[in-house]
Coordinates of C-alpha atoms in Angstrom, one line a residue:
Chain A
M1 CA -47.1 -4.3 -10.2
K2 CA -48.5 -7.4 -8.7
N3 CA -45.6 -9.6 -9.9
N4 CA -43.0 -7.4 -8.4
V5 CA -44.8 -7.1 -5.2
G6 CA -45.1 -10.9 -5.1
T7 CA -41.4 -11.2 -5.9
I8 CA -40.6 -9.0 -3.0
I9 CA -42.9 -10.9 -0.8
R10 CA -41.4 -14.2 -1.8
K11 CA -37.8 -13.0 -1.1
E12 CA -38.7 -11.9 2.2
F13 CA -40.3 -15.1 3.0
A14 CA -37.3 -16.9 1.6
R15 CA -35.1 -14.8 3.8
F16 CA -37.2 -15.2 7.0
F17 CA -37.9 -19.0 7.0
G18 CA -34.4 -19.6 5.5
D19 CA -32.9 -18.2 8.7
R20 CA -33.4 -20.8 11.5
S21 CA -32.2 -18.5 14.0
L22 CA -34.5 -15.6 12.9
V23 CA -37.6 -18.0 12.8
F24 CA -36.5 -19.3 16.5
T25 CA -36.1 -15.8 18.0
S26 CA -38.9 -14.1 16.6
V27 CA -41.7 -16.9 16.3
I28 CA -40.8 -19.9 18.3
M29 CA -38.9 -18.3 21.2
P30 CA -41.6 -15.8 22.3
G31 CA -44.5 -18.4 22.6
L32 CA -42.0 -20.9 24.2
L33 CA -40.8 -18.4 26.8
I34 CA -44.3 -17.2 27.9
Y35 CA -45.5 -20.8 28.1
V36 CA -42.6 -22.0 30.3
I37 CA -42.5 -18.8 32.5
Y38 CA -46.2 -18.7 33.0
T39 CA -46.3 -22.6 33.6
L40 CA -43.5 -22.3 36.2
M41 CA -45.3 -19.1 37.9
G42 CA -48.4 -21.1 38.0
S43 CA -47.1 -24.3 39.4
F44 CA -45.2 -22.3 42.0
L45 CA -48.0 -20.1 43.2
G46 CA -50.6 -23.0 42.6
D47 CA -48.7 -25.3 44.8
K48 CA -48.6 -22.5 47.6
V49 CA -52.3 -21.8 47.1
Q50 CA -53.3 -25.4 47.4
E51 CA -51.2 -25.7 50.7
K52 CA -52.8 -22.7 52.3
I53 CA -56.5 -24.1 51.1
A54 CA -55.6 -27.5 52.6
K55 CA -54.5 -25.9 55.7
D56 CA -57.5 -23.6 56.0
E57 CA -60.0 -26.6 55.5
Q58 CA -58.1 -28.5 58.2
Q59 CA -58.5 -25.8 60.7
K60 CA -62.1 -25.1 59.7
T61 CA -62.9 -28.9 60.3
E62 CA -61.0 -28.9 63.6
F63 CA -62.9 -25.8 64.8
I64 CA -66.4 -26.7 63.7
S65 CA -68.1 -29.5 65.2
P66 CA -70.9 -31.4 63.2
L67 CA -74.2 -29.6 63.0
T68 CA -77.4 -30.6 64.3
A69 CA -80.3 -31.2 62.1
D70 CA -82.1 -27.8 63.3
E71 CA -78.8 -26.1 62.7
E72 CA -78.4 -27.2 59.2
H73 CA -82.2 -26.4 58.4
L74 CA -81.5 -22.9 59.8
L75 CA -78.4 -22.6 57.8
D76 CA -80.1 -23.6 54.5
S77 CA -82.8 -21.0 55.0
L78 CA -80.3 -18.3 55.6
Q79 CA -78.4 -19.3 52.4
E80 CA -81.6 -19.1 50.4
V81 CA -82.5 -15.6 51.8
R82 CA -79.0 -14.4 51.0
S83 CA -79.1 -15.9 47.4
T84 CA -82.4 -14.3 46.6
A85 CA -81.2 -10.8 47.8
Y86 CA -78.1 -11.2 45.8
N87 CA -80.0 -12.1 42.6
E88 CA -82.4 -9.2 43.1
Y89 CA -79.3 -6.8 43.6
E90 CA -77.6 -8.1 40.4
A91 CA -80.9 -7.6 38.3
N92 CA -81.2 -4.1 39.6
L93 CA -77.6 -3.5 38.8
G94 CA -77.9 -4.9 35.2
T95 CA -74.7 -6.8 35.2
S96 CA -74.1 -10.5 34.9
D97 CA -71.2 -12.8 35.2
E98 CA -70.8 -12.5 31.2
D99 CA -70.5 -8.8 31.6
E100 CA -68.1 -8.9 34.4
L101 CA -66.0 -11.4 32.5
G102 CA -66.2 -9.2 29.3
H103 CA -65.3 -6.3 31.3
L104 CA -62.3 -7.8 32.6
L105 CA -60.9 -9.4 29.4
G106 CA -61.9 -6.4 27.6
N107 CA -59.6 -4.4 29.9
L108 CA -56.5 -6.9 29.6
I109 CA -56.5 -8.8 26.3
P110 CA -56.4 -5.7 23.8
M111 CA -53.4 -4.5 25.8
L112 CA -51.7 -7.9 25.8
I113 CA -52.5 -8.3 21.9
I114 CA -51.2 -4.9 21.0
M115 CA -48.1 -5.3 22.9
L116 CA -47.3 -8.7 21.5
L117 CA -48.0 -7.3 18.1
F118 CA -45.7 -4.5 18.6
S119 CA -43.0 -6.7 20.0
G120 CA -43.4 -9.1 16.9
S121 CA -43.0 -6.1 14.6
M122 CA -39.9 -4.8 16.4
A123 CA -38.5 -8.4 15.8
V124 CA -38.6 -8.2 12.1
A125 CA -39.2 -4.7 10.6
P126 CA -36.0 -2.9 11.6
T127 CA -33.7 -5.6 10.3
A128 CA -35.8 -5.8 6.9
I129 CA -35.5 -2.1 6.2
A130 CA -32.8 -0.4 8.3
G131 CA -30.5 -3.5 8.1
E132 CA -30.9 -3.5 4.2
K133 CA -29.7 0.1 4.2
E134 CA -27.0 -0.7 6.7
R135 CA -25.8 -3.5 4.5
G136 CA -26.1 -1.6 1.2
T137 CA -28.4 -4.2 -0.3
I138 CA -31.4 -1.9 -0.7
A139 CA -29.3 0.2 -3.4
T140 CA -29.2 -3.1 -5.4
L141 CA -32.9 -3.3 -5.4
L142 CA -33.1 0.5 -6.2
V143 CA -31.3 0.1 -9.6
T144 CA -33.9 -2.3 -10.8
P145 CA -37.0 -1.1 -12.8
M146 CA -39.2 -2.0 -10.0
K147 CA -41.4 0.8 -8.7
R148 CA -40.5 2.2 -5.3
S149 CA -44.2 1.5 -4.3
E150 CA -44.0 -2.1 -5.2
L151 CA -41.1 -2.4 -3.0
A152 CA -42.8 -0.5 -0.2
L153 CA -46.0 -2.7 -0.5
G154 CA -44.0 -6.0 -0.8
K155 CA -42.1 -5.2 2.4
I156 CA -45.1 -4.1 4.4
I157 CA -47.2 -7.2 3.5
S158 CA -44.5 -9.6 4.2
L159 CA -43.3 -8.1 7.4
S160 CA -47.1 -7.9 8.6
C161 CA -47.4 -11.6 8.1
F162 CA -44.1 -12.2 10.2
A163 CA -45.3 -9.9 12.9
L164 CA -48.6 -11.6 12.9
L165 CA -46.9 -15.0 13.3
S166 CA -44.8 -13.6 16.0
G167 CA -47.8 -12.4 17.9
L168 CA -49.8 -15.7 17.2
S169 CA -46.9 -17.4 18.8
S170 CA -47.0 -15.3 22.0
F171 CA -50.8 -15.7 21.9
L172 CA -50.6 -19.3 21.8
G173 CA -48.2 -19.4 24.5
I174 CA -50.7 -17.4 26.8
I175 CA -53.5 -19.5 25.9
L176 CA -51.7 -22.9 26.4
S177 CA -50.2 -21.7 29.7
L178 CA -53.3 -20.1 31.0
P179 CA -54.8 -23.4 32.6
K180 CA -51.4 -24.0 34.1
M181 CA -50.9 -20.5 35.5
L182 CA -54.5 -20.8 37.2
N183 CA -53.4 -24.2 38.2
I184 CA -56.5 -25.9 37.1
G185 CA -56.8 -29.3 35.4
A186 CA -58.0 -30.2 31.9
E187 CA -61.7 -30.5 32.9
E188 CA -61.7 -27.1 34.5
A189 CA -59.9 -25.6 31.5
D190 CA -62.7 -27.0 29.3
Q191 CA -65.3 -25.5 31.6
L192 CA -63.5 -22.0 31.5
N193 CA -63.6 -22.2 27.9
L194 CA -67.4 -22.9 27.8
A195 CA -67.8 -20.1 30.2
L196 CA -66.4 -17.7 27.8
P197 CA -69.5 -17.2 25.5
Y198 CA -67.7 -15.6 22.4
Q199 CA -69.0 -16.6 19.1
T200 CA -67.2 -17.0 15.7
S201 CA -68.3 -13.4 14.8
H202 CA -66.5 -12.2 17.7
F203 CA -63.3 -13.9 16.8
A204 CA -63.6 -12.8 13.1
L205 CA -63.8 -9.2 14.3
I206 CA -60.9 -9.5 16.7
F207 CA -59.0 -11.0 13.5
L208 CA -59.9 -8.1 11.3
L209 CA -58.7 -5.6 14.1
I210 CA -55.5 -7.5 14.6
V211 CA -54.6 -7.5 11.0
S212 CA -55.5 -3.8 10.6
T213 CA -53.4 -3.0 13.6
V214 CA -50.6 -5.0 12.7
L215 CA -50.5 -3.2 9.3
I216 CA -50.4 0.3 11.0
I217 CA -47.8 -0.9 13.5
I218 CA -45.5 -2.5 10.8
S219 CA -46.1 0.8 8.5
A220 CA -45.0 3.0 11.3
I221 CA -41.9 1.2 12.4
S222 CA -41.0 0.7 8.7
I223 CA -41.1 4.5 8.2
F224 CA -38.8 5.0 11.3
S225 CA -36.5 2.1 9.9
A226 CA -36.2 3.8 6.6
W227 CA -35.4 7.1 8.2
A228 CA -32.7 5.6 10.3
K229 CA -29.1 4.9 9.3
D230 CA -29.0 1.4 10.6
V231 CA -30.7 -1.1 12.8
K232 CA -29.4 0.5 16.2
S233 CA -30.5 3.9 15.5
A234 CA -33.9 2.7 14.2
G235 CA -34.4 1.2 17.8
T236 CA -33.7 4.5 19.4
M237 CA -35.9 6.3 17.0
I238 CA -38.7 3.9 17.6
T239 CA -38.6 4.4 21.5
P240 CA -41.3 7.3 21.4
L241 CA -43.6 5.2 19.0
M242 CA -43.2 2.4 21.5
L243 CA -44.5 4.7 24.4
F244 CA -47.5 5.9 22.4
I245 CA -48.5 2.4 21.7
M246 CA -48.1 1.3 25.2
L247 CA -50.3 4.2 26.3
A248 CA -53.0 3.5 23.6
A249 CA -53.0 -0.1 24.6
L250 CA -53.9 0.9 28.1
T251 CA -56.5 3.2 27.5
P252 CA -59.5 0.6 27.6
M253 CA -58.9 0.5 31.4
I254 CA -59.5 4.2 31.5
G255 CA -62.8 4.4 29.6
S256 CA -64.3 4.4 26.2
P257 CA -64.1 7.3 23.8
S258 CA -66.5 10.3 24.1
S259 CA -66.5 10.9 20.4
P260 CA -66.5 8.8 17.2
L261 CA -63.8 11.1 16.0
L262 CA -61.4 9.6 18.4
Y263 CA -61.5 6.2 16.6
L264 CA -59.4 7.9 14.0
I265 CA -56.4 7.8 16.3
P266 CA -54.4 4.8 15.3
V267 CA -53.8 2.1 17.8
Y268 CA -56.1 3.7 20.3
N269 CA -59.0 2.9 17.9
S270 CA -58.0 -0.7 17.8
A271 CA -57.5 -1.0 21.7
Q272 CA -60.9 0.4 22.1
C273 CA -62.6 -1.7 19.5
M274 CA -60.9 -4.9 20.8
A275 CA -62.3 -4.1 24.3
S276 CA -65.8 -3.4 23.0
V277 CA -65.9 -6.9 21.2
F278 CA -64.5 -8.6 24.4
S279 CA -67.1 -6.9 26.4
F280 CA -70.0 -7.8 24.1
K281 CA -70.5 -4.1 23.4
V282 CA -69.8 -4.1 19.7
E283 CA -70.8 -0.8 17.8
L284 CA -70.7 -0.8 14.2
L285 CA -69.7 2.7 13.4
P286 CA -66.5 2.9 15.6
L287 CA -65.6 -0.4 14.0
I288 CA -65.9 0.9 10.4
I289 CA -64.1 4.1 11.3
T290 CA -61.2 2.0 13.0
I291 CA -60.7 -0.4 10.2
S292 CA -61.0 2.2 7.5
A293 CA -59.0 4.6 9.2
N294 CA -56.2 2.1 9.7
I295 CA -56.3 0.9 6.1
I296 CA -56.1 4.5 4.8
Y297 CA -53.2 5.2 7.1
T298 CA -51.5 2.1 5.8
I299 CA -51.9 3.2 2.3
G300 CA -50.6 6.6 3.3
A301 CA -47.5 4.9 4.8
V302 CA -46.9 2.8 1.7
I303 CA -46.9 6.0 -0.3
A304 CA -44.6 7.8 2.2
L305 CA -42.2 4.8 2.3
A306 CA -42.2 4.7 -1.5
K307 CA -41.2 8.3 -1.4
M308 CA -38.6 7.7 1.1
F309 CA -37.0 4.7 -1.0
N310 CA -36.9 7.5 -3.8
S311 CA -35.2 9.9 -1.7
E312 CA -31.5 10.0 -2.3
K313 CA -31.0 12.0 1.2
I314 CA -32.7 9.3 3.0
M315 CA -31.4 6.5 1.4
F316 CA -27.9 7.3 0.9
S317 CA -27.0 9.7 3.8
K318 CA -23.8 8.8 5.5
Chain B
M1 CA -22.4 6.2 -35.2
E2 CA -25.6 5.8 -33.2
E3 CA -25.9 7.8 -30.0
I4 CA -26.9 5.8 -27.1
L5 CA -26.0 8.0 -24.2
R6 CA -26.2 12.0 -24.2
V7 CA -25.4 13.8 -21.3
E8 CA -26.1 17.7 -21.1
G9 CA -24.7 20.0 -18.5
I10 CA -25.4 17.7 -15.3
S11 CA -24.4 19.0 -12.1
K12 CA -24.6 17.8 -8.4
T13 CA -23.8 19.5 -5.3
F14 CA -23.9 17.8 -1.9
T15 CA -24.4 19.4 1.6
L16 CA -21.6 18.5 4.0
S17 CA -22.3 17.7 7.5
K18 CA -19.8 19.1 10.2
K19 CA -18.1 15.8 10.3
Q20 CA -17.8 15.5 6.5
Q21 CA -16.3 19.2 6.7
K22 CA -13.7 18.0 9.1
I23 CA -12.8 14.9 6.8
E24 CA -12.6 17.1 3.9
H25 CA -10.7 19.9 5.5
T26 CA -13.0 22.5 4.3
H27 CA -15.3 25.2 6.1
S28 CA -17.7 25.3 3.1
S29 CA -21.1 23.3 3.9
H30 CA -21.4 22.5 0.2
K31 CA -19.3 20.4 -2.2
V32 CA -19.8 20.7 -5.9
A33 CA -19.4 16.8 -7.0
V34 CA -20.2 17.3 -10.6
D35 CA -20.1 20.7 -12.5
N36 CA -21.9 21.1 -15.8
L37 CA -20.8 17.8 -17.3
S38 CA -21.7 17.0 -20.8
L39 CA -20.6 13.9 -22.9
T40 CA -21.9 11.5 -25.5
A41 CA -21.5 7.7 -26.0
Y42 CA -22.0 5.8 -28.9
R43 CA -23.7 2.2 -29.4
G44 CA -21.1 -0.5 -29.4
E45 CA -18.2 1.4 -27.8
I46 CA -16.3 1.4 -24.6
F47 CA -16.1 4.8 -22.8
G48 CA -13.6 5.3 -20.2
L49 CA -14.1 7.8 -17.4
L50 CA -10.7 8.7 -15.9
G51 CA -10.2 10.9 -12.8
P52 CA -8.5 10.9 -9.3
N53 CA -10.4 9.9 -6.2
G54 CA -13.2 12.4 -5.4
A55 CA -13.3 13.9 -9.0
G56 CA -16.8 13.2 -9.4
K57 CA -16.8 9.8 -11.5
T58 CA -18.9 7.8 -9.2
T59 CA -21.5 10.7 -8.7
T60 CA -21.8 11.0 -12.5
L61 CA -22.4 7.2 -12.9
R62 CA -24.9 7.1 -10.0
M63 CA -26.9 10.0 -11.7
L64 CA -26.9 8.0 -14.8
A65 CA -28.0 5.0 -13.0
T66 CA -31.0 7.3 -11.6
L67 CA -29.7 6.6 -8.0
I68 CA -29.4 10.3 -7.2
K69 CA -30.9 13.0 -9.4
P70 CA -28.9 15.8 -11.0
D71 CA -29.4 19.3 -9.5
Q72 CA -29.3 20.8 -13.2
G73 CA -29.2 19.3 -16.5
N74 CA -30.3 16.0 -17.9
A75 CA -29.0 12.8 -19.7
W76 CA -30.8 10.4 -21.9
V77 CA -30.1 6.7 -22.0
D78 CA -31.2 5.2 -25.3
G79 CA -33.7 8.3 -25.5
C80 CA -35.1 8.0 -22.0
S81 CA -34.6 10.9 -19.5
I82 CA -32.9 10.1 -16.2
V83 CA -34.9 12.8 -14.6
S84 CA -38.6 12.0 -15.9
Q85 CA -38.3 8.3 -17.0
A86 CA -36.1 6.7 -14.3
E87 CA -37.8 3.3 -14.3
Q88 CA -37.3 3.1 -18.2
V89 CA -33.7 4.1 -17.7
R90 CA -33.1 1.3 -15.1
S91 CA -34.6 -1.4 -17.5
K92 CA -32.0 -0.3 -20.2
I93 CA -29.0 -0.2 -18.1
G94 CA -26.9 -2.8 -16.1
F95 CA -25.2 -1.0 -13.1
L96 CA -22.2 -2.2 -11.0
T97 CA -20.6 -0.2 -8.3
S98 CA -19.0 -1.1 -5.1
E99 CA -21.9 0.5 -2.9
L100 CA -24.3 -2.1 -4.5
K101 CA -24.2 -5.3 -2.3
L102 CA -25.7 -8.6 -2.5
E103 CA -27.7 -10.2 0.4
D104 CA -25.3 -12.6 2.0
F105 CA -27.9 -14.9 3.1
F106 CA -28.8 -16.1 -0.5
T107 CA -27.1 -18.1 -3.1
P108 CA -26.0 -16.8 -6.5
N109 CA -28.6 -19.1 -8.1
Y110 CA -31.4 -17.6 -6.0
L111 CA -30.3 -14.0 -6.5
Y112 CA -30.0 -14.4 -10.2
N113 CA -33.6 -15.6 -10.4
F114 CA -34.7 -12.9 -8.0
F115 CA -33.4 -10.2 -10.1
S116 CA -34.5 -11.6 -13.4
D117 CA -37.9 -11.7 -12.1
L118 CA -37.7 -8.0 -11.0
H119 CA -36.4 -7.1 -14.5
G120 CA -39.4 -9.0 -15.9
V121 CA -37.3 -11.6 -17.8
D122 CA -39.2 -14.6 -18.8
P123 CA -38.0 -17.7 -16.9
A124 CA -36.8 -19.8 -20.2
T125 CA -34.7 -16.8 -21.3
A126 CA -33.4 -16.2 -17.7
A127 CA -32.4 -19.9 -17.3
A128 CA -30.4 -20.0 -20.6
R129 CA -28.7 -16.9 -19.9
K130 CA -27.9 -17.7 -16.3
K131 CA -26.3 -21.0 -17.6
T132 CA -24.0 -19.2 -20.1
L133 CA -22.9 -16.4 -17.6
F134 CA -22.5 -18.9 -14.7
Q135 CA -20.2 -21.0 -17.0
R136 CA -18.2 -17.9 -18.3
F137 CA -17.5 -16.9 -14.9
G138 CA -17.1 -20.2 -13.2
I139 CA -20.1 -19.6 -10.8
D140 CA -21.7 -22.7 -11.7
K141 CA -19.7 -24.6 -9.0
F142 CA -20.9 -22.1 -6.3
A143 CA -24.5 -21.6 -7.5
E144 CA -25.9 -23.1 -4.4
V145 CA -23.3 -21.5 -2.1
K146 CA -24.4 -18.6 0.3
V147 CA -22.9 -15.3 -0.9
A148 CA -21.5 -14.8 2.7
N149 CA -19.2 -18.0 2.0
L150 CA -17.9 -16.9 -1.4
S151 CA -14.4 -15.1 -1.8
T152 CA -14.2 -11.4 -2.7
G153 CA -13.6 -12.3 -6.5
M154 CA -16.4 -14.7 -6.7
K155 CA -18.8 -12.1 -5.0
Q156 CA -17.5 -9.6 -7.6
K157 CA -18.2 -12.0 -10.5
V158 CA -21.6 -12.8 -9.1
S159 CA -22.4 -8.9 -8.8
I160 CA -21.4 -8.5 -12.6
V161 CA -23.6 -11.5 -13.6
I162 CA -26.6 -10.0 -11.5
S163 CA -26.0 -6.5 -13.2
L164 CA -26.5 -8.3 -16.6
V165 CA -29.6 -10.5 -16.1
H166 CA -31.7 -8.4 -18.4
N167 CA -29.0 -8.5 -21.1
P168 CA -28.9 -4.4 -21.1
D169 CA -27.7 -2.7 -24.0
I170 CA -25.9 -0.2 -21.8
I171 CA -23.6 -1.2 -19.1
I172 CA -22.1 1.2 -16.3
F173 CA -19.2 -0.2 -14.4
D174 CA -17.6 1.6 -11.6
E175 CA -14.2 0.3 -10.9
P176 CA -15.0 -3.2 -11.7
T177 CA -11.8 -4.7 -11.0
N178 CA -11.1 -3.0 -7.6
G179 CA -9.9 -5.4 -4.9
L180 CA -9.7 -8.4 -7.2
D181 CA -6.7 -10.4 -7.8
V182 CA -4.9 -10.4 -11.3
L183 CA -6.7 -13.6 -12.6
T184 CA -10.2 -12.6 -11.6
A185 CA -9.5 -8.9 -12.8
R186 CA -8.4 -10.5 -16.2
T187 CA -11.6 -12.5 -16.5
V188 CA -13.7 -9.2 -15.9
T189 CA -11.8 -7.4 -18.4
D190 CA -11.6 -9.9 -21.0
F191 CA -15.6 -10.1 -20.5
L192 CA -15.9 -6.3 -21.1
Q193 CA -14.3 -7.0 -24.6
V194 CA -16.7 -9.8 -25.2
L195 CA -19.6 -7.5 -24.3
K196 CA -18.2 -4.9 -26.8
D197 CA -18.0 -7.5 -29.5
E198 CA -21.7 -8.4 -28.8
G199 CA -22.5 -4.5 -29.6
K200 CA -23.1 -3.5 -26.0
S201 CA -22.1 -0.1 -25.0
I202 CA -20.0 0.3 -21.8
I203 CA -19.2 3.2 -19.5
L204 CA -16.3 2.4 -17.4
S205 CA -14.8 4.2 -14.4
T206 CA -11.3 3.3 -13.4
H207 CA -8.0 4.3 -12.3
I208 CA -6.0 1.7 -14.3
F209 CA -4.6 3.4 -17.3
S210 CA -3.5 0.2 -19.0
L211 CA -7.1 -0.9 -18.9
V212 CA -8.3 2.2 -20.6
E213 CA -5.7 2.0 -23.2
R214 CA -6.4 -1.7 -23.9
L215 CA -10.2 -1.4 -24.0
C216 CA -11.6 2.0 -24.5
D217 CA -12.5 3.7 -27.7
R218 CA -12.9 6.9 -26.1
V219 CA -12.0 8.6 -22.9
G220 CA -13.2 11.3 -20.6
I221 CA -10.9 13.0 -18.1
I222 CA -12.8 14.4 -15.0
I223 CA -11.1 16.6 -12.5
D224 CA -12.9 18.5 -9.6
G225 CA -16.2 17.4 -10.9
K226 CA -15.4 19.1 -14.5
L227 CA -14.9 17.0 -17.7
T228 CA -11.6 18.5 -19.0
H229 CA -11.0 16.2 -22.1
C230 CA -13.5 13.9 -24.0
D231 CA -12.4 12.6 -27.2
T232 CA -10.9 9.4 -28.7
L233 CA -7.8 7.9 -27.0
E234 CA -5.5 9.1 -29.6
A235 CA -6.9 12.7 -29.6
V236 CA -6.5 12.8 -25.8
C237 CA -3.3 11.3 -25.7
Q238 CA -1.7 13.2 -28.3
G239 CA 1.1 10.7 -29.2
K240 CA 2.1 10.1 -25.4
N241 CA 1.1 7.3 -23.1
L242 CA -2.1 7.9 -21.3
E243 CA -0.6 8.1 -17.8
D244 CA 1.9 10.7 -18.8
R245 CA -0.8 12.6 -20.6
F246 CA -3.1 12.4 -17.6
F247 CA -0.5 13.8 -15.3
E248 CA 0.2 16.5 -17.6
I249 CA -3.4 17.5 -17.9
Y250 CA -3.8 17.4 -14.1
K251 CA -0.8 19.5 -13.6
E252 CA -1.9 22.2 -16.1
L253 CA -5.2 22.3 -14.3
K254 CA -4.2 22.2 -10.6
G255 CA -0.9 23.9 -11.1
D256 CA 0.6 25.0 -7.8
Q257 CA -2.3 23.8 -5.8
E258 CA -0.6 20.4 -5.5

């Protein structure tokens, strides 16, 4: 079994990496486009902001005459009082810069990651399954003694790798263009990185969540694609799935789940867990439920896809 | 004679969509494609399946290749059931039909190796067999050319070679010379004779009477999903040529309907 799964994976890799236009459109272009667009946006907006700041500074300098020594002393005392009051307020509130930053990133980044994984999956999965049906090449595979489950597993593993690559490209595009979008220099960018107190364990958890999420998204798209007659109808059939994934990715903005059972909902669970990692509120139980559920769903999807490959009505309907 | 294929009462009915009903000029939502068909093929013979378009030849062959399941009946390929031992059946047969396509993106060389792997052929045997088959069909010069850039004839030759990567004992060919020029068609039919000489059993579906007369040991005539005649060529022809005999049988069965 292992051999045939490996054979299918090698063939899918040869197909994907042998097609320069496919690699360009699904791996290089997303990251490159994001980088170019964000950089241009940053450059345009940054120039405007810098102009405004310079203008304000000039107006301020013109308006305020130099302070006397007494005035400066008074101002320093006032600043000290305000600073002490703010620190006490923050201590009572129980939030810190780290918490605020975590909360902000926890709201935004899961949505971004999930949307990028979905678009990466859409770039590769319908062509690899509905496309093979449309071209009649899947029938050639189905007359070999290979098990249908081997074909399904080989497809899902290889497509997940391509979707991850596509998602990674977009992610790199965002990360590399972020300093330019914020219009900050290399030094400030370094300072920004230092200000994000994430550790290796956080990134390892995010990686695990990304892998389990991409498996579930690829599995779902593969099932719709196997059902569809051709790539075009697969695209239409996947639209409701896209809406569900978008909504699930947005949920960290609304709030966290009230019951651990809600972590059984695919994609929603990933979005919530990613948000908890980014906001430094990792809990073990939801994380275990999420990853286990996603793996179980993927196994279920492989079985379902194998059954679909075995169904003449699905594979050969005109 | 040693039996290699035994078919017992297989039937297949398809559900027709509204669109298909319109094309078929029928109000019935079902079409009986194969109706209680039984036949036997023996080791080392070429068995020809003759019939008009839509008679059920391709459906019969697709059932034997385990691409679709019979609604009733069963068939055994070298002792393995097409219903309950589909994977074993697929490892014993080589199947070629126009609905099986090769991926345009790959070269014949890559595809040969890929399908050899899927059939579990060891690399040394696969390489030796590839060399022989590629030389016989003149594919060696095009081994590294993408399938998309090959001529129709060369594509068909590659398809034939791919169907034989695992050196199967029973070969099922559905209209193997369809759409080919006379030279390529001749290469294919000569190869069928070579396969027979090697002791392979071949089930051949075709419209070409001369091909059946030249190659087949026994013949089955299928009309409206029913196998009307199944015997040696001499017994079916009754001293007439095959084409005349076929139309005689066809008229006897269809009568005034045509």
